[in-house]
Coordinates of N, CA and C in Angstrom, one line a residue:
Chain A
M41 N 145.6 155.1 95.1 CA 145.1 154.0 94.5 C 146.0 153.1 94.4
N42 N 147.2 153.0 94.9 CA 147.9 151.9 94.9 C 147.8 151.1 96.1
A43 N 146.9 151.5 96.8 CA 146.9 150.5 98.3 C 145.9 149.4 97.8
A44 N 146.0 148.3 98.8 CA 145.5 147.3 98.3 C 143.9 147.3 98.4
F45 N 143.0 146.6 97.8 CA 141.4 147.0 98.0 C 140.6 145.9 97.7
Y46 N 139.5 145.6 98.0 CA 138.7 144.5 98.0 C 138.1 144.4 96.6
G47 N 137.8 143.2 96.1 CA 136.7 143.0 94.9 C 135.4 143.2 95.2
T48 N 134.6 144.0 94.5 CA 133.2 144.3 94.9 C 132.2 143.7 93.9
D49 N 131.0 143.6 94.3 CA 130.2 143.0 93.5 C 129.3 144.5 93.4
W50 N 128.2 144.3 92.1 CA 127.2 145.6 92.5 C 125.9 145.3 91.8
Y51 N 124.8 146.0 92.0 CA 123.6 145.8 91.4 C 123.5 146.8 90.4
G52 N 122.9 146.5 89.4 CA 122.5 147.3 88.4 C 123.4 148.5 87.7
E53 N 122.9 149.3 88.0 CA 123.6 150.7 87.3 C 124.5 151.2 88.2
R54 N 125.5 150.2 88.8 CA 126.6 150.5 89.8 C 126.1 151.7 91.0
L55 N 124.8 151.4 91.4 CA 124.4 152.2 92.4 C 124.8 151.5 93.9
T56 N 124.8 150.2 93.7 CA 124.9 149.5 95.1 C 126.2 148.5 95.2
F57 N 127.0 148.7 95.8 CA 128.2 147.7 95.9 C 128.3 147.0 97.1
W58 N 129.0 145.8 97.3 CA 129.1 145.3 98.6 C 130.5 144.7 98.3
F59 N 131.1 144.1 99.7 CA 132.6 143.6 99.8 C 132.7 143.1 101.2
K60 N 133.7 142.1 101.0 CA 133.7 141.5 102.3 C 135.1 142.1 103.0
S61 N 134.9 142.7 104.3 CA 136.0 143.3 104.8 C 136.6 142.2 105.5
M62 N 137.9 141.6 105.2 CA 138.3 140.5 105.7 C 139.7 140.8 106.8
G63 N 139.4 141.3 107.8 CA 140.4 141.9 108.9 C 140.1 140.7 110.0
R64 N 140.3 141.3 111.0 CA 140.2 140.1 112.3 C 138.8 139.4 112.2
A65 N 137.9 140.0 111.7 CA 136.6 139.4 111.2 C 136.2 139.4 109.9
S66 N 135.2 138.7 109.5 CA 134.8 138.8 108.2 C 133.5 139.6 108.4
I67 N 133.3 140.9 107.6 CA 132.4 141.6 107.8 C 131.6 142.3 106.2
V68 N 130.5 142.2 106.2 CA 129.9 142.4 104.7 C 129.6 143.8 104.8
K69 N 130.4 144.7 103.8 CA 130.3 146.0 103.9 C 129.4 146.6 102.6
A70 N 128.4 147.6 102.7 CA 127.7 147.8 101.7 C 128.0 149.4 101.3
I71 N 128.3 149.7 100.0 CA 128.4 151.1 99.5 C 127.4 151.6 98.9
M72 N 126.4 152.4 99.0 CA 125.3 152.8 98.2 C 125.4 154.1 97.9
F73 N 125.0 154.4 96.5 CA 124.9 155.7 96.0 C 123.4 156.1 95.8
R74 N 122.8 156.9 96.4 CA 121.3 157.2 96.3 C 121.0 158.3 95.8
P75 N 120.2 158.9 95.0 CA 119.6 159.9 94.4 C 119.1 160.6 95.5
T76 N 119.4 162.3 95.4 CA 118.6 163.2 96.4 C 117.6 163.8 95.5
S77 N 116.9 164.8 96.5 CA 116.0 165.5 95.8 C 116.9 166.4 94.6
E78 N 117.8 166.6 94.6 CA 118.3 167.7 93.9 C 119.0 166.9 92.8
P79 N 118.8 167.4 91.5 CA 119.3 166.8 90.4 C 120.6 166.6 90.2
D80 N 121.2 165.1 89.7 CA 122.6 164.8 89.8 C 123.2 165.0 90.9
I81 N 122.6 164.9 91.9 CA 123.4 165.0 93.3 C 123.0 163.8 94.2
Y82 N 124.0 162.9 94.3 CA 123.5 161.4 94.9 C 124.3 161.8 96.5
E83 N 124.2 160.9 97.3 CA 124.6 160.9 98.7 C 125.2 159.4 98.7
I84 N 126.3 159.3 99.3 CA 126.6 157.8 99.5 C 126.4 157.3 100.8
A85 N 126.0 156.2 101.0 CA 125.9 155.6 102.3 C 126.7 154.3 102.5
L86 N 127.9 154.3 103.3 CA 128.7 153.5 103.7 C 128.3 152.8 104.9
G87 N 128.2 151.5 105.0 CA 128.0 150.9 106.5 C 128.2 149.4 106.4
D88 N 128.0 148.8 107.7 CA 128.2 147.2 107.4 C 126.6 146.7 107.3
L89 N 126.8 145.7 106.3 CA 125.3 145.1 105.9 C 125.0 143.8 106.8
T90 N 123.8 143.7 107.5 CA 123.6 142.7 108.2 C 122.8 141.7 107.6
S91 N 122.9 140.7 107.9 CA 122.1 139.4 107.3 C 120.6 139.6 107.0
D92 N 120.0 140.7 107.7 CA 118.5 141.2 107.6 C 118.3 142.0 106.7
G93 N 119.4 142.6 105.9 CA 119.1 143.7 104.8 C 119.5 145.2 105.7
L94 N 119.8 145.2 106.8 CA 120.0 146.5 107.5 C 121.3 147.1 107.3
I95 N 121.6 148.2 107.2 CA 122.8 148.8 107.1 C 123.1 149.8 108.3
D96 N 124.2 149.2 108.9 CA 124.7 150.1 110.3 C 125.7 150.9 110.0
L97 N 125.3 152.3 109.8 CA 126.3 153.4 109.2 C 127.2 154.0 110.5
E98 N 126.9 153.7 111.7 CA 127.5 154.1 113.0 C 128.3 153.2 113.5
V99 N 128.2 151.8 113.1 CA 129.2 150.9 113.8 C 130.9 151.2 113.4
R100 N 131.5 151.0 114.5 CA 132.9 151.3 114.3 C 133.7 149.7 114.2
S101 N 133.9 149.4 113.2 CA 134.4 147.7 113.2 C 135.8 147.7 113.7
D102 N 136.7 148.4 113.7 CA 138.2 148.4 114.0 C 138.4 146.8 113.6
N103 N 138.3 146.6 112.2 CA 138.8 145.5 111.9 C 140.0 145.2 111.3
G104 N 140.9 146.3 111.4 CA 142.3 145.9 111.3 C 142.6 146.3 109.6
D105 N 141.7 146.6 108.7 CA 141.9 146.7 107.1 C 141.3 148.0 107.0
M106 N 141.6 149.2 107.6 CA 140.9 150.6 107.1 C 141.2 151.0 106.0
E107 N 142.7 150.6 105.8 CA 143.3 150.9 104.2 C 142.6 150.4 103.2
E108 N 142.4 149.4 103.3 CA 141.8 148.4 102.2 C 140.3 148.8 102.0
V109 N 139.6 149.1 103.0 CA 138.1 149.5 102.9 C 138.1 150.8 102.3
L110 N 139.1 151.5 102.7 CA 138.9 153.1 102.2 C 139.1 153.1 100.8
S111 N 140.1 152.3 100.4 CA 140.6 152.2 99.1 C 139.4 151.5 98.3
T112 N 138.8 150.7 98.8 CA 137.7 149.8 98.0 C 136.6 150.9 97.8
V113 N 136.3 151.8 98.6 CA 135.2 152.7 98.6 C 135.7 153.9 97.7
A114 N 137.1 154.1 97.5 CA 137.3 154.9 96.5 C 137.3 154.6 95.1
K115 N 137.5 153.3 95.0 CA 137.2 152.2 93.8 C 135.7 152.6 93.6
A116 N 135.2 152.1 94.2 CA 133.6 152.2 94.1 C 133.0 153.7 93.6
L117 N 133.6 154.6 94.3 CA 133.2 156.0 93.6 C 133.7 156.4 92.5
L118 N 134.7 155.8 91.9 CA 135.3 156.1 90.7 C 134.5 155.4 89.7
F119 N 133.9 154.0 89.9 CA 133.1 153.5 89.0 C 131.9 154.1 88.9
F120 N 131.5 154.4 90.3 CA 130.1 155.0 90.0 C 130.2 156.5 89.3
L121 N 131.0 157.4 89.2 CA 131.3 158.4 88.5 C 131.6 158.3 87.2
S122 N 132.3 157.3 86.9 CA 132.7 156.7 85.3 C 131.4 156.7 84.7
D123 N 130.4 156.0 85.5 CA 128.9 155.9 84.7 C 128.1 157.1 85.0
H124 N 128.2 157.9 85.6 CA 127.3 159.0 86.0 C 128.0 160.2 86.0
L125 N 128.4 160.7 84.6 CA 129.5 161.8 84.5 C 129.4 162.8 85.1
G126 N 127.9 163.2 85.3 CA 127.5 164.7 85.5 C 127.3 164.7 87.1
A127 N 127.3 163.6 87.8 CA 126.8 163.6 89.3 C 127.9 164.2 90.1
Q128 N 127.3 164.4 91.1 CA 128.2 165.0 92.3 C 127.7 164.0 93.4
V129 N 128.8 163.6 94.2 CA 128.3 162.6 95.3 C 128.8 163.2 96.6
V130 N 127.9 163.5 97.4 CA 128.0 164.2 98.8 C 128.3 162.7 99.9
I131 N 129.4 163.0 100.8 CA 129.9 162.3 101.4 C 129.6 163.0 103.1
E132 N 128.8 162.6 103.8 CA 128.8 163.1 105.0 C 129.4 162.2 106.0
A133 N 130.3 163.1 106.9 CA 131.2 162.2 108.2 C 130.1 162.3 109.3
S134 N 129.9 161.3 110.1 CA 129.1 161.3 111.0 C 129.9 161.7 112.6
S135 N 131.1 161.7 112.3 CA 131.8 162.2 113.6 C 133.0 162.8 112.9
D136 N 133.8 163.5 114.0 CA 134.9 164.1 113.7 C 136.3 163.1 113.3
S137 N 136.1 161.9 114.1 CA 137.1 161.0 113.6 C 137.0 160.2 112.0
R138 N 135.7 160.4 111.8 CA 135.1 159.8 110.4 C 135.5 160.7 109.4
S139 N 135.4 162.1 109.8 CA 135.7 163.2 109.0 C 137.3 163.2 108.6
R140 N 138.1 162.8 109.6 CA 139.5 162.8 109.4 C 139.9 161.6 108.5
L141 N 139.3 160.6 108.9 CA 139.2 159.5 108.2 C 139.0 159.8 106.8
Y142 N 137.9 160.2 106.1 CA 137.6 160.5 104.9 C 138.6 161.5 104.1
Q143 N 139.0 162.4 104.9 CA 139.8 163.6 104.6 C 141.1 162.7 103.9
M144 N 141.8 161.9 104.9 CA 142.9 161.1 104.5 C 142.9 160.4 103.2
A145 N 141.8 159.7 103.2 CA 141.6 158.7 102.1 C 141.4 159.8 100.7
I146 N 140.7 160.9 100.8 CA 140.4 161.7 99.8 C 141.9 162.2 99.0
K147 N 142.8 162.8 100.2 CA 143.8 163.3 100.1 C 144.7 162.2 99.2
R148 N 144.7 160.9 99.7 CA 145.4 159.9 98.9 C 145.0 159.9 97.6
E149 N 143.8 159.9 97.3 CA 143.3 159.7 96.0 C 143.5 160.9 95.1
L150 N 143.6 162.2 95.5 CA 143.8 163.1 94.8 C 145.3 163.2 94.4
E151 N 146.2 162.5 95.1 CA 147.6 162.4 94.5 C 147.8 162.0 93.2
N152 N 146.9 161.0 93.1 CA 146.8 159.9 91.6 C 145.8 160.8 91.1
L153 N 144.9 161.1 91.5 CA 143.5 161.6 90.5 C 143.1 162.9 90.4
G154 N 144.1 163.7 91.1 CA 143.8 165.1 91.2 C 143.3 165.8 89.8
D155 N 143.9 165.4 88.9 CA 143.4 166.0 87.5 C 142.1 165.5 86.8
C156 N 141.4 164.4 87.8 CA 140.1 163.9 87.4 C 139.1 164.4 88.2
L157 N 139.5 164.6 89.6 CA 138.4 164.8 90.4 C 138.5 166.3 90.9
A158 N 137.0 166.6 91.2 CA 136.9 168.0 92.0 C 136.4 167.3 93.5
V159 N 136.9 168.0 94.4 CA 136.8 167.6 95.6 C 136.5 169.0 96.5
H160 N 135.5 169.2 97.0 CA 135.4 170.1 98.2 C 134.9 169.8 99.6
G161 N 135.3 170.7 100.4 CA 134.6 170.3 101.9 C 134.0 171.3 102.4
F162 N 132.9 170.9 103.2 CA 132.0 171.8 103.8 C 132.3 171.8 105.4
E163 N 132.8 173.0 105.8 CA 132.5 172.9 107.6 C 131.2 173.4 107.8
G164 N 131.0 174.4 107.0 CA 129.4 175.0 107.4 C 128.7 174.8 105.9
E165 N 128.3 176.0 105.5 CA 127.5 175.9 104.3 C 128.2 176.0 103.1
N166 N 129.4 176.7 103.5 CA 130.3 177.1 101.9 C 131.1 176.1 101.7
P167 N 131.5 175.9 100.3 CA 132.5 174.7 100.0 C 134.1 175.5 99.9
E168 N 134.7 174.5 100.2 CA 136.3 175.3 99.9 C 137.3 174.1 99.5
V169 N 138.2 174.5 98.8 CA 139.4 173.3 98.6 C 139.7 172.8 99.9
L170 N 140.1 171.5 100.0 CA 140.4 170.9 101.4 C 141.7 171.5 102.0
Q171 N 141.5 171.7 103.2 CA 142.8 172.1 103.8 C 143.2 171.4 105.0
R172 N 144.4 171.0 105.2 CA 144.7 170.3 106.4 C 144.4 170.7 107.4
G173 N 144.3 169.8 108.6 CA 143.9 170.3 109.8 C 142.3 171.0 110.3
K174 N 141.5 170.9 108.8 CA 140.3 171.0 109.0 C 139.3 169.6 109.2
N175 N 138.2 170.0 110.1 CA 137.3 168.8 110.0 C 136.2 169.2 109.4
Y176 N 136.0 168.5 108.1 CA 134.8 169.0 107.4 C 133.5 168.1 107.8
K177 N 132.3 168.5 107.4 CA 131.5 167.8 108.0 C 130.8 167.0 106.6
R178 N 131.0 167.8 105.5 CA 130.8 167.3 104.2 C 131.7 167.2 103.2
F179 N 131.7 166.3 102.3 CA 132.6 166.5 101.1 C 131.8 166.3 99.9
V180 N 132.0 167.1 98.9 CA 131.4 166.7 97.6 C 132.7 166.5 96.5
V181 N 132.1 165.1 95.9 CA 133.2 164.7 94.9 C 132.6 164.3 93.7
S182 N 133.2 165.3 92.5 CA 132.6 165.1 91.2 C 133.9 164.8 90.1
L183 N 133.4 164.4 89.0 CA 134.5 164.5 88.3 C 134.8 165.8 87.5
R184 N 136.1 166.1 87.2 CA 136.4 167.6 86.7 C 135.9 167.8 85.3
K185 N 135.3 168.9 84.9 CA 134.8 169.1 83.7 C 135.9 169.2 82.7
D186 N 136.9 169.8 83.2 CA 138.1 169.9 82.2 C 139.1 168.4 82.3
G187 N 138.7 167.9 83.2 CA 139.5 166.4 83.1 C 138.8 165.4 82.6
L188 N 137.8 165.2 81.7 CA 137.0 164.5 81.1 C 137.7 164.4 79.6
E189 N 138.6 164.2 79.5 CA 139.4 163.8 78.1 C 139.9 162.4 78.0
F190 N 139.2 161.5 77.9 CA 139.3 159.8 77.9 C 139.5 159.9 76.5
Chain B
M240 N 140.6 132.5 120.5 CA 140.6 133.8 119.7 C 140.7 133.4 118.2
K241 N 141.6 132.6 118.0 CA 141.4 132.1 116.5 C 140.3 131.5 116.3
A242 N 139.8 130.6 116.9 CA 138.5 130.0 116.7 C 137.4 130.9 116.7
R243 N 137.2 132.0 117.4 CA 136.1 133.0 117.3 C 136.2 133.8 116.0
V244 N 137.5 134.1 115.5 CA 137.9 134.8 114.3 C 137.4 134.0 113.1
A245 N 137.7 132.7 113.3 CA 137.3 131.5 112.1 C 135.7 131.8 112.1
D246 N 135.2 131.5 113.5 CA 133.5 131.4 113.2 C 133.3 132.7 112.6
Q247 N 133.4 133.5 113.0 CA 132.8 135.0 112.4 C 133.2 134.9 110.8
H248 N 134.4 134.3 110.2 CA 134.5 134.4 108.9 C 133.4 133.5 108.4
D249 N 133.4 132.1 109.1 CA 132.2 131.4 108.4 C 130.9 131.9 108.6
T250 N 130.4 132.7 109.5 CA 129.2 133.2 109.8 C 129.0 134.3 108.7
A251 N 129.8 135.1 108.4 CA 129.7 136.0 107.0 C 129.6 135.3 105.7
A252 N 130.5 134.2 105.6 CA 130.4 133.6 104.3 C 129.2 132.9 104.1
S253 N 128.6 132.3 105.4 CA 127.4 131.5 105.2 C 126.2 131.9 104.6
W254 N 126.1 133.6 104.9 CA 124.9 134.2 104.6 C 125.1 134.9 103.2
L255 N 126.4 135.3 102.9 CA 126.5 136.4 101.7 C 126.6 135.5 100.4
T256 N 125.5 135.1 100.1 CA 125.2 134.6 98.5 C 124.7 135.4 97.6
A257 N 124.7 135.1 96.5 CA 124.3 136.0 95.6 C 122.7 135.9 95.6
E258 N 122.4 134.6 96.0 CA 120.7 134.5 96.1 C 120.3 135.3 97.4
K259 N 121.1 135.3 98.3 CA 120.6 135.8 99.5 C 120.6 137.5 99.3
L260 N 121.5 138.1 98.7 CA 121.6 139.4 98.2 C 120.5 139.9 97.4
E261 N 120.1 138.9 96.3 CA 119.1 139.4 95.6 C 117.7 139.4 96.3
E262 N 117.7 138.5 97.2 CA 116.4 138.5 98.2 C 116.2 139.7 98.9
L263 N 117.5 139.9 99.5 CA 117.3 141.2 100.4 C 117.4 142.5 99.7
R264 N 117.5 142.5 98.5 CA 118.0 143.6 97.6 C 116.8 144.8 97.8
P265 N 115.4 144.4 97.8 CA 114.5 145.6 98.1 C 114.8 146.1 99.5
I266 N 114.9 145.3 100.5 CA 115.1 145.8 102.0 C 116.3 146.7 101.8
I267 N 117.6 146.3 101.3 CA 118.7 146.8 101.3 C 118.6 148.4 100.9
E268 N 117.9 148.3 99.4 CA 117.8 149.7 98.7 C 116.8 150.4 99.6
A269 N 115.7 150.2 100.1 CA 114.9 150.8 100.8 C 115.5 151.3 102.2
N270 N 116.2 150.6 102.6 CA 117.1 151.1 103.8 C 118.0 152.1 103.6
A271 N 118.8 152.1 102.5 CA 119.5 153.2 102.0 C 119.2 154.2 101.5
Q272 N 118.1 154.0 100.9 CA 117.1 155.3 100.7 C 116.8 156.1 101.8
A273 N 116.2 155.4 102.8 CA 115.7 155.9 103.9 C 116.8 156.6 104.7
I274 N 117.9 156.3 104.7 CA 119.1 156.9 105.4 C 119.5 158.0 104.9
V275 N 119.5 158.1 103.5 CA 119.8 159.2 102.6 C 118.7 160.2 102.5
D276 N 117.4 159.8 102.6 CA 116.5 160.9 102.7 C 116.7 161.5 104.1
K277 N 117.1 160.7 105.1 CA 116.9 161.3 106.4 C 118.1 162.5 106.4
E278 N 119.2 162.2 105.7 CA 120.3 163.3 106.0 C 120.0 164.3 104.9
V279 N 119.4 164.0 103.8 CA 119.3 165.2 102.7 C 118.2 166.0 103.6
A280 N 117.2 165.8 104.0 CA 116.2 166.5 105.0 C 116.8 167.4 105.8
A281 N 118.2 167.2 106.3 CA 118.7 167.9 107.0 C 119.4 169.1 106.2
W282 N 119.7 168.9 104.9 CA 120.4 170.0 104.2 C 119.7 171.5 104.4
T283 N 120.4 172.3 104.6 CA 119.9 173.7 104.6 C 119.7 174.3 103.1
P284 N 118.9 175.3 103.0 CA 118.7 175.8 101.7 C 120.1 176.7 101.1
E285 N 121.1 177.1 102.1 CA 122.0 177.5 101.9 C 123.2 176.2 101.4
F286 N 123.1 175.4 101.9 CA 123.6 174.0 101.5 C 123.3 173.6 100.1
R287 N 122.1 173.5 99.9 CA 121.4 173.3 98.5 C 122.1 174.2 97.4
A288 N 122.1 175.2 97.7 CA 122.6 176.7 96.9 C 123.9 176.4 96.5
A289 N 124.7 176.2 97.4 CA 125.9 175.7 97.0 C 126.4 174.7 96.6
L290 N 125.4 173.4 96.4 CA 125.6 172.6 95.7 C 125.5 172.7 94.2
R291 N 124.3 173.4 94.2 CA 124.0 174.0 92.8 C 125.0 174.8 92.2
K292 N 125.7 175.6 92.7 CA 126.6 176.5 92.5 C 127.8 175.9 91.9
L293 N 128.3 174.9 92.6 CA 129.2 174.0 92.3 C 129.0 173.2 91.0
R294 N 127.7 172.7 91.0 CA 127.4 171.9 89.7 C 127.4 172.7 88.5
E295 N 127.0 174.0 88.6 CA 126.9 174.9 87.5 C 128.3 175.4 87.1
G296 N 129.2 175.1 87.8 CA 130.8 175.3 87.7 C 131.0 176.7 88.2
G297 N 130.1 177.4 89.2 CA 130.4 178.8 89.5 C 131.4 178.8 90.7
I298 N 131.8 177.6 91.3 CA 133.1 177.8 92.2 C 134.2 176.9 91.5
E299 N 135.4 177.6 91.8 CA 136.5 177.0 90.9 C 136.9 175.7 91.6
N300 N 137.2 174.7 90.8 CA 137.1 173.3 91.1 C 138.5 172.7 91.4
R301 N 139.5 173.7 91.2 CA 141.1 173.0 91.3 C 141.2 172.8 92.6
S302 N 141.7 171.2 93.1 CA 141.7 170.8 94.2 C 143.3 170.6 94.5

């Protein structure tokens, strides 16, 4: 949580965030929380936003500011969860390298917010507490029910 | 190289305005929902069941 992050703007109920990644180039990033067919379960879509409104999920920016981008996404996730207390957010890793990246970022956030967040990784169909060295295909993040004593 | 980076900054800055984002909002949101719907369609019944169990607190949450 102590890493630098970008300021974000959002639409409506904090379901859509965007920010400018200012590394080697200036890239507009979108972070979107979308409802799924399962009640209270949202999925996050993170990608580069193009000037025609498309979101490129697969692009590898190599913009030199990965730490800031991941910290910004973590902030947006916390904003979202603070507005949607019962929500679970599914994060899907499109590749092994993305999976490692997400896991690093989640671990870092847990060091500061482990009492507030519940995070599980899915290698297959069953969730488990995150373990080092594993490449999880999906992560599920929510606020801990016993950590909601604001 | 410096000039190219500067150009890229200008390019992004030139289209990212509140008005443009508002104009694109329906497109952006429709695209995001389409992306998510596609991924959710690939969820197996077992994964959905595990999600429900997590939500109901049937799985220990200590991380």
